[in-house]
Structures are given as structure tokens and as C-alpha cells.
XYZ file of C-alpha atoms in Angstrom:
232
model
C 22.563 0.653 57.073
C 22.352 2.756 53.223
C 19.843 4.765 52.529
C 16.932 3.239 51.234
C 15.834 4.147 48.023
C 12.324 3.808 46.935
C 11.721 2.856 42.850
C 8.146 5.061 41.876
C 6.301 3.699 39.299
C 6.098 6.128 36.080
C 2.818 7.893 35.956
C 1.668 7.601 32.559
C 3.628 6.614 28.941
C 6.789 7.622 28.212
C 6.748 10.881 26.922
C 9.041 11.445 23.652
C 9.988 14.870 21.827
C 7.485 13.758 18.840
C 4.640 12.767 21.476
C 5.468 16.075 23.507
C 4.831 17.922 19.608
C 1.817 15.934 18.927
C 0.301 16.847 22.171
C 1.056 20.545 21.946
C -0.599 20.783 17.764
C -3.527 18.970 19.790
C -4.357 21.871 21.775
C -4.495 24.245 18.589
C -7.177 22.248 17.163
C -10.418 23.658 15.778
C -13.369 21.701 17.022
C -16.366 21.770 14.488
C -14.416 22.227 11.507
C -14.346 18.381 10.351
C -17.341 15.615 11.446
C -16.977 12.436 12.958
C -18.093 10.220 9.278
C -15.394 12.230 7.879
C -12.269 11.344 10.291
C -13.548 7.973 10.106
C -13.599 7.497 6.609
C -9.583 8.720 6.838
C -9.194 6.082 9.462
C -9.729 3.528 7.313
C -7.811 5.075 4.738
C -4.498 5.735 6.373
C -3.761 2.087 5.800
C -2.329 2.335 2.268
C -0.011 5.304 2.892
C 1.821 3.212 5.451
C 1.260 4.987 8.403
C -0.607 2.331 10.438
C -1.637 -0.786 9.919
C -4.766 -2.478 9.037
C -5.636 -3.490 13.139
C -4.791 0.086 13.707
C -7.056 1.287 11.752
C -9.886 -0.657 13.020
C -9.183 0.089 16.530
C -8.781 4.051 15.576
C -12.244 3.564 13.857
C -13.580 2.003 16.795
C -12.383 5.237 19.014
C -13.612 7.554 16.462
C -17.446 5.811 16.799
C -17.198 5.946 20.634
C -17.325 9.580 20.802
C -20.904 11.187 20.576
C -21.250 13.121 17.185
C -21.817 16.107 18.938
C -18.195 15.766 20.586
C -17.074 16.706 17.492
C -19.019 20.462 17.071
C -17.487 23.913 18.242
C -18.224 23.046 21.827
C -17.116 19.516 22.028
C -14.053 17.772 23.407
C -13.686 14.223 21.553
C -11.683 12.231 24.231
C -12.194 8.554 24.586
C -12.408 7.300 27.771
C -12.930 3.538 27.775
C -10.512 0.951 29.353
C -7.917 -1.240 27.372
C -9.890 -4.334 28.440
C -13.215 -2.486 27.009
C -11.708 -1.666 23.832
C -10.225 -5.185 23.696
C -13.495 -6.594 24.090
C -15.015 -4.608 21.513
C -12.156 -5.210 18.661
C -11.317 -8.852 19.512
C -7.905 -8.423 20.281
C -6.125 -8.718 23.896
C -5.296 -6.009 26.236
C -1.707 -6.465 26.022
C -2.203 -6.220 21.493
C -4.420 -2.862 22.214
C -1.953 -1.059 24.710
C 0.865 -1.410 21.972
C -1.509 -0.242 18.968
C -2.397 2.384 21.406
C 1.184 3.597 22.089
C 1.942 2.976 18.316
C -1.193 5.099 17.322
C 0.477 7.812 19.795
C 3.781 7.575 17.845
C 2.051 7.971 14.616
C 0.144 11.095 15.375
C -3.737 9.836 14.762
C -4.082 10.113 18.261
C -2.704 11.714 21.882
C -3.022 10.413 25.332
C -2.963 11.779 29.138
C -2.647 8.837 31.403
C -3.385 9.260 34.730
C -1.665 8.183 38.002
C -3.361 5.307 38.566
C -3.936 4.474 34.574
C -7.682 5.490 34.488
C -9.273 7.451 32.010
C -12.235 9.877 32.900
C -13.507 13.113 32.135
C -12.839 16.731 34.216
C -15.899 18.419 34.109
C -16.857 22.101 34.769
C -20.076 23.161 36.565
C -22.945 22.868 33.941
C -21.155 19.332 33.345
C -19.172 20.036 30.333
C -15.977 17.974 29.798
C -13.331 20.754 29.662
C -10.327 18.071 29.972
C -9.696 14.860 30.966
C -7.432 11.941 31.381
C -8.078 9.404 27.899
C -7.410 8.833 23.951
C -7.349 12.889 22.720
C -8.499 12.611 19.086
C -8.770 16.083 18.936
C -5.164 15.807 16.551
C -6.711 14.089 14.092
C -8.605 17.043 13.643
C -5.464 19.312 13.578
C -4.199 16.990 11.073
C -7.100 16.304 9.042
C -6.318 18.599 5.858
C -2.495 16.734 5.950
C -3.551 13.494 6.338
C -6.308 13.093 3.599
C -3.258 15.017 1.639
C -1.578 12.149 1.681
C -4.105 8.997 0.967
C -4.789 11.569 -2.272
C -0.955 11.327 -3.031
C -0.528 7.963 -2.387
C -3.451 6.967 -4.401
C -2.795 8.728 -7.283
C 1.098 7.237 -6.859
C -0.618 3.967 -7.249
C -2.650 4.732 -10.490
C 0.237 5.899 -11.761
C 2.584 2.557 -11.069
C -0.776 0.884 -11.880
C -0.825 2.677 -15.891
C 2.607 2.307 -16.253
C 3.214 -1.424 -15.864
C 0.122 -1.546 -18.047
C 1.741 0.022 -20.636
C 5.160 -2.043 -19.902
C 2.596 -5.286 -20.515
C 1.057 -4.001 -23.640
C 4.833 -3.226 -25.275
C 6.008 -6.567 -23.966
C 2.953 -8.402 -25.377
C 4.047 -6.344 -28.705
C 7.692 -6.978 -28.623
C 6.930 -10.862 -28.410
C 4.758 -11.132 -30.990
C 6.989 -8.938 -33.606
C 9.706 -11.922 -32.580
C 7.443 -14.543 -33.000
C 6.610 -13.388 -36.462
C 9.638 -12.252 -37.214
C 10.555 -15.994 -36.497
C 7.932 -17.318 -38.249
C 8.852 -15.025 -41.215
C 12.424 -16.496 -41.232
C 11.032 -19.825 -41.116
C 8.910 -19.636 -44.259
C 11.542 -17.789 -45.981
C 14.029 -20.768 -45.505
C 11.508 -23.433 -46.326
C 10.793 -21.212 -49.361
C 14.810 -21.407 -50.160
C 14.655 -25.275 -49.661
C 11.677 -26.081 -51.598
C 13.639 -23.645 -54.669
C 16.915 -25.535 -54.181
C 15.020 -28.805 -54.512
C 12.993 -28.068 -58.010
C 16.251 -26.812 -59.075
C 17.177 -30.429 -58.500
C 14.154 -31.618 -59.626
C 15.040 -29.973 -63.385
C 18.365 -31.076 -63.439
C 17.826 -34.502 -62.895
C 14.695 -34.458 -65.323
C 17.090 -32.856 -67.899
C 19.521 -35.861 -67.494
C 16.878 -38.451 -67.859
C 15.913 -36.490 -71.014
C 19.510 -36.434 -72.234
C 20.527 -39.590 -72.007
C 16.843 -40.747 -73.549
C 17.686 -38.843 -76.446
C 21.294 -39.992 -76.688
C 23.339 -36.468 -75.821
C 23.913 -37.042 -72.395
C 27.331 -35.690 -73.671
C 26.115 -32.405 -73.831
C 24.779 -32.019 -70.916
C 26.485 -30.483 -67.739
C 26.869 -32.881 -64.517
C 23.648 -32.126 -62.505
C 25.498 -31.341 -59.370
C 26.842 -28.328 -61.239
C 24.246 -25.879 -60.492
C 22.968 -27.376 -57.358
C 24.181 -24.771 -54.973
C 23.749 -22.016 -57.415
C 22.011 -19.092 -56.288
């Protein structure tokens, strides 16, 4: 008989380069230096630079709110520990839709995670009770990456005002350029009309200086009234 070979289960995600680098900038982070309103507010904001989407964002706001305020001072250590199946609960989507937001939240950077063996999250504490690590969501590189991130939405934003005035402007000259061709057009028209209505009291004279001719017996002496016609 072969040697048997026994397939272990991976502990935790798969770790890539980038999450390896997003872990590492986690541990650098400076507790205290930005609140909890303020990450969230960025949360929600990340949406329009592209980074995440719009159900990422509402589940990153939702981790942001579970972590006591005071996680977030000089002391704290803002690490969500709450199950898939809580979180699930809590933003209406399944477990399955939250464990790929979570991993794709962990590609993007908002976040980091240390899995456990067995997949559950909880806190290490040290003897007066403080968390000092802990298996769960890290948020503590959103912190790291505050100054960057908020960067960005400002960039993006004032990209957008920019594309916004500028196809304003592109409206207004279009608007413009159609109505100089419209009246230019309706110029040409009234000059042509104008041209007509000369051509035809032209005729108009002509023929009335025939009748007179011929009512005064020198029809001789006058030209044919097609002569002039197209004159001028």
C-alpha cells in the first residue's frame, strides 16, 4: 500500500504579496489620530473613486459603527469581531455575498484580516482585560491610510467638477453654434425672398410699360419685356 497523504485544510485566507503589505502598514498605524465619524464619513465616500463598490461601502460602514468610539483613541485596538452570518444579518445580504466583499475589502486595502484556525474571530486580551490582538476585521489600516484615501475622493471630486464645467461650456457653444446657423439660414432665406419679390416688380414694370405702350400706340418703341427680366 502508498503512503497516505492527508489534504489540511488552509487556516485562514489566502495570503497575497499586496495583503501581506497591507497587513504590515497596519501595524504602523497611529491610534487616536483620526475618529470613528471621520473614517466613516470616507467609507461612504470611497464609492466614487472606484475603489469599492456601493455594498462595500455599506458593509465597511457597518464595521466601522461596530467598534466602540473609544476603540479608536491612543489606547484602542479597532478590530471587529462579529461572524459573517452576524454581519449578514445586520446588512441584508447572505453569508456567502459578505465573505467575498470581505475578501474584496482585504484586496482593496480599507481593511485587514487574521483568520483563525477554526475561522472564529475573538479578542486576545492582556491582564487588566485590554484587547492587545486578536483574530477579526483589523481596521486599524484605514487609519494608516486615512490622509491617502480622503486624498483621493478630493481628487476625484474635483475631476468631476471639472468634466462637469466643461461639457457645460461644450453645451453653451453648441447651443450658440446652432442658433448662428439657424439665423444664418433664416438670413439667407429672407435675402432670397427679397431677390424674388425684386425680380417680380421688375416684371411687374415691364409688363405695365407694355400695356402703356401699346395704349398709347408706340408699342414699337418699346423693348420686348423679357429683355431685362434676368437683369441684375
Amino acid at each position: 500500500m502508498g503512503n497516505t497523504q492527508i489534504h489540511q485544510r488552509p487556516i485562514g485566507r489566502r495570503i497575497t504579496p499586496q495583503r501581506a503589505q497591507f497587513r504590515r502598514l497596519a501595524e504602523s498605524a497611529d491610534v487616536g489620530t483620526v475618529t470613528r465619524a471621520q473614517l466613516a464619513v470616507l467609507a461612504q465616500s470611497l464609492t466614487c473613486t472606484g475603489l469599492i463598490t456601493g455594498t462595500e461601502s455599506h458593509l465597511l460602514v457597518a464595521l466601522i459603527n461596530t467598534v466602540p468610539a473609544e476603540s479608536f483613541d491612543k489606547s484602542g485596538r479597532p478590530i471587529v469581531f462579529k461572524s459573517n452570518q452576524q454581519l449578514a444579518f445586520e446588512i441584508g445580504r447572505s453569508i456567502g455575498r459578505v465573505s467575498r466583499m470581505l475578501s474584496s475589502l482585504f484586496d482593496a486595502g480599507p481593511i485587514t484580516m487574521q483568520d483563525s484556525g477554526n475561522y472564529k474571530r475573538y479578542p486576545i486580551r492582556n491582564g487588566n482585560g485590554e484587547i492587545t490582538d486578536g483574530c477579526g476585521i483589523d481596521l486599524r489600516i484605514l487609519i494608516v491610510r486615512y490622509a491617502e484615501l480622503d486624498e483621493l475622493v478630493r481628487q476625484v471630486r474635483a475631476q468631476k467638477k471639472a468634466a462637469d464645467a466643461a461639457l457645460r461650456r461644450y453645451r453653451g457653444s453648441l447651443r450658440n453654434a446652432r442658433y448662428a446657423l439657424s439665423a444664418a439660414a433664416a438670413l439667407s432665406a429672407e435675402d432670397y425672398l427679397s431677390r424674388i419679390g425684386a425680380r417680380i416688380e421688375r416684371v411687374s414694370n415691364i409688363v405695365g410699360s407694355c400695356r402703356q405702350g401699346l395704349e398709347s400706340g408706340c408699342y414699337a418703341a418699346q423693348p420686348p419685356f423679357w429683355s431685362g427680366l434676368w437683369s441684375g
